[in-house]
XYZ file of C-alpha atoms in Angstrom:
562
model
C 79.770 116.020 107.546
C 83.522 115.840 106.920
C 85.747 117.323 109.623
C 88.144 120.101 108.694
C 91.135 117.770 109.108
C 89.227 114.728 107.770
C 89.509 113.181 111.242
C 93.172 112.395 110.593
C 94.737 113.751 113.798
C 94.661 112.560 117.413
C 96.623 115.563 118.641
C 98.327 118.619 117.183
C 101.644 120.087 118.232
C 104.645 121.645 116.515
C 108.196 120.355 116.700
C 110.461 122.854 114.966
C 113.414 121.668 112.879
C 117.052 122.203 113.713
C 118.258 125.718 112.803
C 119.330 126.234 109.200
C 123.129 126.463 108.789
C 124.371 129.948 107.851
C 125.406 130.665 104.242
C 127.259 129.578 102.234
C 126.275 126.150 103.591
C 123.517 124.390 101.621
C 119.969 124.478 102.950
C 118.729 121.440 104.820
C 117.172 118.966 102.330
C 113.750 118.894 104.032
C 113.470 122.624 104.793
C 109.866 123.924 104.783
C 108.337 120.427 104.605
C 105.699 119.563 107.209
C 104.938 116.044 108.423
C 102.985 114.021 110.989
C 103.501 110.645 112.633
C 101.116 107.845 113.565
C 100.361 107.147 117.239
C 103.209 104.624 117.542
C 106.190 107.010 117.321
C 107.606 108.474 120.531
C 107.711 112.254 120.844
C 109.617 113.551 123.866
C 107.220 114.846 126.525
C 104.130 113.217 124.974
C 102.511 109.860 125.703
C 102.496 107.505 122.706
C 99.026 105.937 122.650
C 99.347 102.984 120.219
C 95.828 103.881 119.034
C 94.245 102.879 122.350
C 93.233 105.150 125.306
C 93.996 102.467 127.905
C 97.551 102.129 126.606
C 97.947 105.904 126.800
C 96.485 105.949 130.339
C 98.924 103.323 131.628
C 102.151 104.703 130.140
C 104.377 107.675 130.887
C 105.414 110.463 128.481
C 108.328 109.504 126.248
C 111.786 110.512 127.515
C 113.142 110.857 123.968
C 111.896 111.271 120.411
C 111.993 108.302 118.020
C 115.231 108.106 116.042
C 113.548 108.359 112.623
C 111.566 111.439 113.722
C 114.708 113.106 115.091
C 116.441 112.410 111.767
C 113.713 114.288 109.878
C 113.813 117.232 112.290
C 117.598 117.495 111.946
C 117.216 117.677 108.163
C 114.821 120.625 108.261
C 111.284 119.167 108.435
C 108.635 120.330 110.927
C 106.443 117.796 112.770
C 102.873 119.090 113.283
C 101.029 116.271 115.051
C 100.113 112.677 115.682
C 97.600 110.768 113.527
C 94.868 108.182 114.080
C 95.771 104.515 113.639
C 94.108 101.138 114.122
C 94.637 99.976 117.713
C 98.043 98.341 118.272
C 98.655 98.456 114.470
C 96.413 95.407 114.199
C 93.714 96.469 111.710
C 93.740 97.157 107.985
C 90.544 99.210 107.553
C 91.569 102.477 109.251
C 88.737 102.239 111.784
C 89.312 103.225 115.411
C 86.470 102.690 117.893
C 87.870 105.350 120.259
C 89.144 108.171 118.049
C 86.882 107.693 115.022
C 87.624 106.661 111.450
C 89.422 109.240 109.265
C 87.609 110.207 106.060
C 89.262 109.127 102.807
C 89.628 112.391 100.830
C 90.370 110.557 97.567
C 87.131 108.540 97.516
C 84.768 109.619 100.302
C 82.758 106.361 100.171
C 85.817 104.204 100.918
C 87.573 103.415 104.166
C 91.045 104.970 104.308
C 92.690 101.616 105.041
C 94.982 100.896 107.953
C 96.599 100.599 110.248
C 98.304 103.930 109.465
C 95.152 105.412 107.919
C 95.320 108.816 109.616
C 98.779 109.485 108.198
C 97.632 108.564 104.682
C 94.517 110.749 104.966
C 96.487 113.786 106.167
C 98.818 113.497 103.160
C 96.034 112.807 100.629
C 94.075 115.826 101.915
C 97.098 118.085 101.443
C 97.299 118.922 105.159
C 100.991 117.945 105.267
C 103.740 117.127 102.783
C 104.532 113.634 104.048
C 103.869 111.335 107.000
C 105.262 108.351 108.862
C 103.394 105.181 109.744
C 104.372 101.621 110.529
C 103.889 98.689 108.151
C 103.428 95.202 109.620
C 101.235 93.252 107.179
C 100.362 96.117 104.845
C 99.640 99.012 107.204
C 101.297 101.634 104.971
C 100.718 100.053 101.559
C 96.952 99.513 101.991
C 96.037 103.094 103.006
C 98.421 104.524 100.392
C 96.603 102.554 97.694
C 93.087 103.397 98.908
C 93.903 107.105 99.382
C 95.620 107.494 95.984
C 99.117 108.418 97.222
C 102.605 106.879 97.373
C 103.400 104.436 100.168
C 106.952 103.220 100.821
C 107.724 100.150 102.918
C 111.534 100.091 103.341
C 113.533 96.876 103.604
C 113.039 95.284 106.998
C 115.669 96.415 109.496
C 116.992 99.285 107.339
C 115.434 102.024 109.521
C 115.838 102.285 113.283
C 112.833 101.219 115.368
C 114.176 102.864 118.558
C 111.295 104.870 119.966
C 108.641 103.058 117.893
C 105.963 100.855 119.478
C 106.166 97.436 117.857
C 103.383 95.026 116.914
C 105.600 92.339 115.328
C 109.374 92.828 115.360
C 110.351 90.570 112.458
C 107.642 91.956 110.141
C 107.430 95.618 111.114
C 109.164 98.630 109.634
C 108.558 102.360 109.658
C 106.998 103.521 106.399
C 106.538 106.736 104.438
C 103.557 108.432 102.736
C 103.811 111.242 100.156
C 101.604 112.719 97.456
C 104.461 114.088 95.364
C 107.008 111.666 93.925
C 109.886 114.115 94.415
C 108.999 114.460 98.119
C 108.866 110.659 98.420
C 112.328 110.430 96.875
C 113.839 113.258 98.931
C 112.472 112.143 102.311
C 113.151 108.478 101.544
C 116.826 109.174 100.843
C 117.134 111.187 104.056
C 115.671 108.314 106.086
C 117.899 105.798 104.327
C 120.915 108.100 104.746
C 121.683 107.051 101.193
C 124.563 108.507 99.150
C 123.576 110.715 96.228
C 125.007 108.151 93.824
C 124.287 104.455 94.302
C 125.477 101.406 92.353
C 124.092 101.221 88.812
C 121.512 98.517 88.206
C 119.662 97.298 85.133
C 116.146 98.631 84.638
C 114.471 95.226 84.467
C 110.811 94.566 85.322
C 109.157 91.240 86.132
C 105.341 91.256 86.082
C 103.606 88.778 88.412
C 100.806 87.730 86.055
C 99.043 85.508 88.605
C 98.719 88.384 91.080
C 97.124 90.607 88.455
C 94.643 87.778 87.846
C 93.366 88.397 91.388
C 92.357 91.938 90.380
C 89.394 92.843 88.204
C 90.906 96.192 87.258
C 91.501 95.909 83.481
C 95.117 95.274 82.540
C 94.872 98.303 80.232
C 94.920 100.391 83.450
C 97.870 98.589 85.058
C 100.173 96.188 83.178
C 99.713 97.879 79.793
C 100.400 101.273 81.384
C 103.732 99.936 82.643
C 104.620 98.375 79.272
C 103.877 101.591 77.380
C 105.868 103.643 79.892
C 108.864 101.308 79.493
C 108.655 101.658 75.693
C 108.813 105.444 76.015
C 111.969 105.472 78.177
C 115.576 104.687 77.320
C 117.650 102.171 79.261
C 114.724 99.892 80.134
C 114.415 96.281 79.035
C 111.061 94.823 77.841
C 109.168 93.411 80.841
C 109.429 89.748 81.753
C 106.569 87.689 83.195
C 106.342 85.207 86.062
C 103.754 83.205 87.963
C 105.056 84.298 91.352
C 102.877 81.851 93.273
C 104.263 78.865 91.392
C 107.796 80.256 91.670
C 107.415 80.529 95.450
C 105.882 77.052 95.671
C 108.906 75.615 93.856
C 111.604 77.630 95.652
C 110.366 77.847 99.258
C 110.264 74.161 100.266
C 109.441 74.815 103.930
C 106.143 76.434 102.850
C 104.805 73.077 101.658
C 103.666 71.985 105.127
C 101.378 75.039 105.300
C 99.806 74.511 101.852
C 96.479 72.816 101.238
C 96.489 69.898 98.803
C 95.929 71.328 95.338
C 96.026 70.643 91.615
C 98.831 71.989 89.431
C 96.574 74.888 88.410
C 95.919 75.731 92.063
C 99.550 75.282 93.176
C 100.557 78.946 92.902
C 97.441 80.350 94.549
C 97.759 77.817 97.358
C 101.363 78.912 97.988
C 100.418 82.599 98.226
C 97.563 81.783 100.614
C 99.952 79.687 102.735
C 102.507 82.500 102.738
C 99.921 84.979 104.039
C 98.821 82.465 106.689
C 102.418 82.089 107.934
C 102.763 85.881 108.042
C 99.691 86.181 110.279
C 100.944 83.382 112.553
C 104.253 85.215 113.039
C 102.360 88.420 113.810
C 100.233 86.693 116.450
C 103.202 84.936 118.032
C 105.307 88.080 118.277
C 102.473 90.325 119.481
C 101.679 87.812 122.216
C 105.347 87.625 123.191
C 105.643 91.420 123.404
C 102.317 92.403 124.967
C 100.584 89.433 126.622
C 101.376 90.583 130.176
C 99.989 94.079 129.608
C 96.851 92.796 127.831
C 96.067 90.340 130.653
C 96.783 92.879 133.403
C 95.004 95.954 132.007
C 92.262 94.208 130.005
C 91.925 97.218 127.698
C 88.696 98.281 126.054
C 88.970 97.315 122.377
C 87.013 97.849 119.187
C 85.189 94.694 117.973
C 87.513 93.916 115.036
C 90.670 94.512 117.080
C 89.274 92.467 119.963
C 89.027 89.431 117.650
C 92.607 89.897 116.465
C 93.965 90.326 119.988
C 92.073 87.223 121.143
C 93.550 85.196 118.262
C 97.029 86.371 119.276
C 96.505 85.573 122.955
C 95.244 82.072 122.070
C 98.166 81.357 119.731
C 99.851 78.026 120.568
C 101.812 76.982 117.454
C 104.385 74.382 118.537
C 107.108 74.724 115.920
C 107.772 78.446 115.516
C 111.150 77.798 113.866
C 109.298 76.527 110.796
C 107.609 79.931 110.411
C 110.922 81.772 110.315
C 112.437 79.222 107.960
C 109.771 80.177 105.396
C 110.820 83.803 105.804
C 114.512 83.041 105.251
C 113.892 80.859 102.191
C 111.506 83.402 100.665
C 114.013 86.254 100.921
C 116.661 84.105 99.233
C 114.239 83.046 96.478
C 113.119 86.610 95.732
C 116.666 87.961 95.798
C 117.513 85.358 93.174
C 114.453 86.148 91.016
C 114.535 89.939 91.030
C 118.226 90.770 91.523
C 119.021 93.881 89.459
C 115.303 94.262 88.798
C 111.833 95.083 90.060
C 108.862 92.784 90.659
C 105.500 94.355 89.726
C 102.345 93.335 91.627
C 98.977 94.924 92.438
C 99.137 96.677 95.812
C 95.700 95.444 96.899
C 92.805 93.604 95.205
C 89.927 95.459 93.584
C 87.488 94.645 96.412
C 87.122 97.974 98.182
C 86.478 98.681 101.848
C 83.375 100.852 101.736
C 82.352 102.948 104.710
C 79.945 100.939 106.923
C 80.593 97.836 104.788
C 79.682 94.386 106.067
C 82.302 92.347 107.898
C 82.225 89.702 105.129
C 83.429 92.279 102.595
C 86.282 93.234 104.886
C 87.268 89.568 105.232
C 87.192 89.073 101.439
C 89.410 92.139 101.029
C 91.769 90.900 103.735
C 92.140 87.380 102.325
C 92.971 88.598 98.833
C 95.091 91.548 99.961
C 97.352 89.445 102.163
C 98.226 87.105 99.276
C 99.939 90.109 97.643
C 101.132 91.980 100.723
C 102.854 88.911 102.183
C 105.412 88.834 99.340
C 107.333 91.865 100.640
C 106.048 91.510 104.203
C 107.483 88.035 104.677
C 110.665 88.492 102.645
C 111.588 91.876 104.126
C 112.004 93.299 100.620
C 111.280 96.975 99.944
C 108.060 98.028 98.169
C 106.497 101.245 96.852
C 102.773 101.528 96.117
C 102.297 103.795 93.077
C 98.969 105.602 92.392
C 97.570 105.316 88.847
C 94.303 107.248 89.063
C 90.864 105.632 89.188
C 88.781 103.001 87.421
C 84.994 103.164 87.794
C 85.506 105.667 90.608
C 87.838 103.368 92.554
C 91.553 103.945 93.165
C 94.030 102.031 91.005
C 97.613 101.317 91.986
C 100.354 98.803 91.564
C 103.583 98.214 93.447
C 107.257 97.920 92.630
C 109.154 95.449 94.834
C 112.968 95.314 94.943
C 115.396 93.050 96.785
C 116.246 93.602 100.436
C 118.615 96.565 100.697
C 117.881 97.941 97.207
C 115.769 100.787 98.629
C 117.615 103.649 96.927
C 117.466 101.864 93.566
C 113.723 101.385 94.064
C 113.086 105.059 94.916
C 115.269 106.169 91.990
C 113.289 103.918 89.633
C 109.931 105.270 90.819
C 111.159 108.874 90.424
C 112.532 108.145 86.949
C 109.366 106.424 85.693
C 106.458 108.183 87.334
C 105.851 110.990 84.835
C 105.688 108.396 82.020
C 103.394 106.184 84.093
C 101.102 109.171 84.733
C 100.985 110.003 81.035
C 100.172 106.432 80.016
C 97.541 106.103 82.764
C 95.795 109.221 81.436
C 95.828 107.807 77.902
C 94.451 104.461 79.163
C 91.600 106.224 80.968
C 90.318 107.605 77.630
C 90.397 104.311 75.697
C 87.231 102.347 75.020
C 87.266 98.515 74.738
C 86.811 97.159 71.249
C 83.553 95.367 70.499
C 83.244 91.891 68.910
C 81.689 91.368 65.448
C 79.482 88.603 64.078
C 80.696 86.478 61.200
C 80.381 83.242 59.299
C 79.095 80.253 61.314
C 80.993 77.539 59.451
C 84.310 79.339 59.809
C 83.761 79.742 63.547
C 83.089 76.013 63.941
C 86.303 75.225 62.076
C 88.203 77.536 64.419
C 86.607 75.840 67.412
C 87.805 72.435 66.175
C 91.332 73.813 65.730
C 91.114 75.153 69.253
C 90.019 71.744 70.553
C 92.965 70.055 68.819
C 95.415 72.589 70.287
C 93.880 72.109 73.743
C 94.321 68.314 73.529
C 97.938 68.941 72.577
C 98.325 71.129 75.692
C 98.979 74.196 73.533
C 96.895 76.436 75.783
C 97.813 79.810 74.269
C 97.128 78.591 70.747
C 93.804 77.075 71.853
C 92.723 80.342 73.470
C 93.630 82.229 70.270
C 91.539 79.908 68.092
C 88.541 80.192 70.423
C 88.933 83.985 70.427
C 88.840 84.045 66.616
C 85.715 81.874 66.696
C 84.057 84.296 69.120
C 84.862 87.227 66.809
C 82.960 85.476 64.061
C 80.083 84.269 66.263
C 79.625 85.755 69.728
C 76.360 83.921 70.436
C 77.783 80.409 71.009
C 78.194 79.469 74.689
C 80.562 76.600 73.840
C 83.223 78.931 72.427
C 83.325 80.970 75.620
C 83.274 77.853 77.803
C 86.113 76.230 75.856
C 88.216 79.367 75.995
C 87.620 79.466 79.756
C 89.133 75.974 80.014
C 92.265 77.206 78.200
C 92.439 80.293 80.419
C 92.269 78.100 83.518
C 95.259 76.114 82.323
C 97.134 79.372 81.662
C 96.320 80.691 85.124
C 94.149 83.510 83.699
C 91.382 83.053 86.275
C 89.719 86.432 85.831
C 89.267 85.894 82.087
C 88.031 82.343 82.700
C 85.385 83.613 85.129
C 84.221 86.275 82.655
C 83.995 83.749 79.798
C 81.961 81.306 81.890
C 79.587 84.077 82.962
C 79.071 84.931 79.290
C 78.488 81.279 78.451
C 75.876 80.992 81.218
C 74.056 84.064 79.916
C 73.828 82.320 76.545
C 73.021 78.863 77.942
C 71.785 78.576 81.530
C 72.065 74.753 81.427
C 75.754 74.655 80.537
C 77.147 72.468 83.321
C 80.764 72.893 82.226
C 80.428 76.667 82.434
C 79.262 76.455 86.071
C 82.069 74.025 86.941
C 84.766 76.139 85.295
C 83.460 79.388 86.738
C 83.379 77.758 90.160
C 87.006 76.686 89.730
C 88.032 80.192 88.598
C 86.234 81.835 91.521
C 87.781 79.447 94.014
C 91.232 80.318 92.674
C 90.327 84.007 92.941
C 89.464 83.314 96.619
C 85.739 84.105 96.104
C 84.658 80.976 97.974
C 80.995 81.816 98.531
C 80.366 82.529 94.838
C 82.348 79.429 93.834
C 80.218 77.243 96.115
C 77.052 78.594 94.492
C 78.367 77.668 91.037
C 79.086 74.087 92.078
C 75.596 73.849 93.611
C 74.100 74.991 90.284
C 76.097 72.294 88.515
C 74.710 69.683 90.943
C 71.163 70.820 90.279
C 71.761 70.124 86.584
C 73.825 66.940 87.164
C 73.250 65.607 90.706
C 75.902 62.873 90.381
C 78.677 65.035 88.949
C 81.751 63.903 90.914
C 83.803 67.060 90.354
C 80.962 69.271 91.579
C 80.333 67.049 94.613
C 84.001 67.122 95.664
C 84.308 70.868 95.117
C 81.100 71.643 97.006
C 82.318 69.630 100.022
C 85.745 71.277 99.930
C 84.280 74.785 99.818
C 81.790 74.045 102.568
C 84.752 73.209 104.844
C 86.568 76.408 103.840
C 83.505 78.585 104.493
C 82.977 76.990 107.890
C 86.622 77.486 108.925
């Protein structure tokens, strides 16, 4: 049974705003808005618990209120309580073994996400107008996406952290949740203390195609929604496209030492995985530096997931920490160069959803794929807004706009300017049905296949894929056409489409070795290691001496054992 407040709050109180100025002075910008804060913001006279009862037991009431909270009170908002968070801001599911897990009001079967899950739930349930949380490795963006609301991670260092308990100083920033885009914009500008008019920038969008390949949400619900919205607005340039993983691999040289050896196709995915690994190493190092003495002295009671994370931090012994921060510096420079005067568009989180009472393996799959996207802004310190786009198959859909460090006002202005058009296009997309293929002449389809093969040999991957697609329209019962198109998609970095084509080929021909090999490759690049390993095993059953399958099966066995 769902609690009245969806389990969002740890404690309730009321901090009244500063008195309204007498007329004819303008009203305070946040007058009549109500908000809550996660359990990491100091409130004068209350103990900040950091999501853990032992922390609360061993600390005194705060002597002053956090700077960002005081700023909101001075501008007319009323604070009504403190919300549940993952212990020490270390989780991403929203679970708390001591205070319970808040219920996601947007999709009851899903976890709310964390670490600032209680704040997101309170906003999504309409209990408050906006909320504060902290974002370390995705702790605002994840719950915003899963709860179907806006989540704003400001540029690192832009907002004061005085009076905020810190998990990782060089990654962490206070963040903002809102259900209404105008509230997001208004509160965001108050926090940023931004002037009403900022410098004019071009409305330029760069879509990270490789990141959208890691999501199985149809592009009609994400990328096409953005493109249609841009077409309907004046002053916006047609979107550009980038393989952000390959761009990072080429422009962040210090990341190379953290990358696994990979093929050219795998280069971009390997770079994003390495980037997320460096982010987690920094988090462990800084948490240990800040809190090791207290952890070892108090030995707090921890939830099972948090206990594993704390243990990993306490055991951290990386020798060359300067190399971690060099990655961060180079990444910020590279992204500032790529998206200056523009906005990078990425999925907020992958499509794998954190279901209530889900198995740990599902949570790990979600985490691995989520961090490849979340590390882009997390490691660079750039600002990011997660934007809700409704649902697909009953699951929340969102994408994110990322702008350069310090371009926070421009980012909020862009979201405000675009959101009504995005909403309209998302509603249209939700009513569209996918077109079905038709059967046709067999000889013509074979001719198209041969043209596709010639284009593939000439490394004209797009042209090859187009020829194979035309062949499939004429004859959708030939496994070879799907398998060949999958090979072209792999070269183009379209891993989701390659996986789907191979699955179709296998349905038509269960002995198609190439289909198993290519689907295994696609799944490995989509970070679905267990499923990829099964595909390579199938290929070995059909061809026991297949060298590619043998090498891949060994490689994946090592990854799954790690």
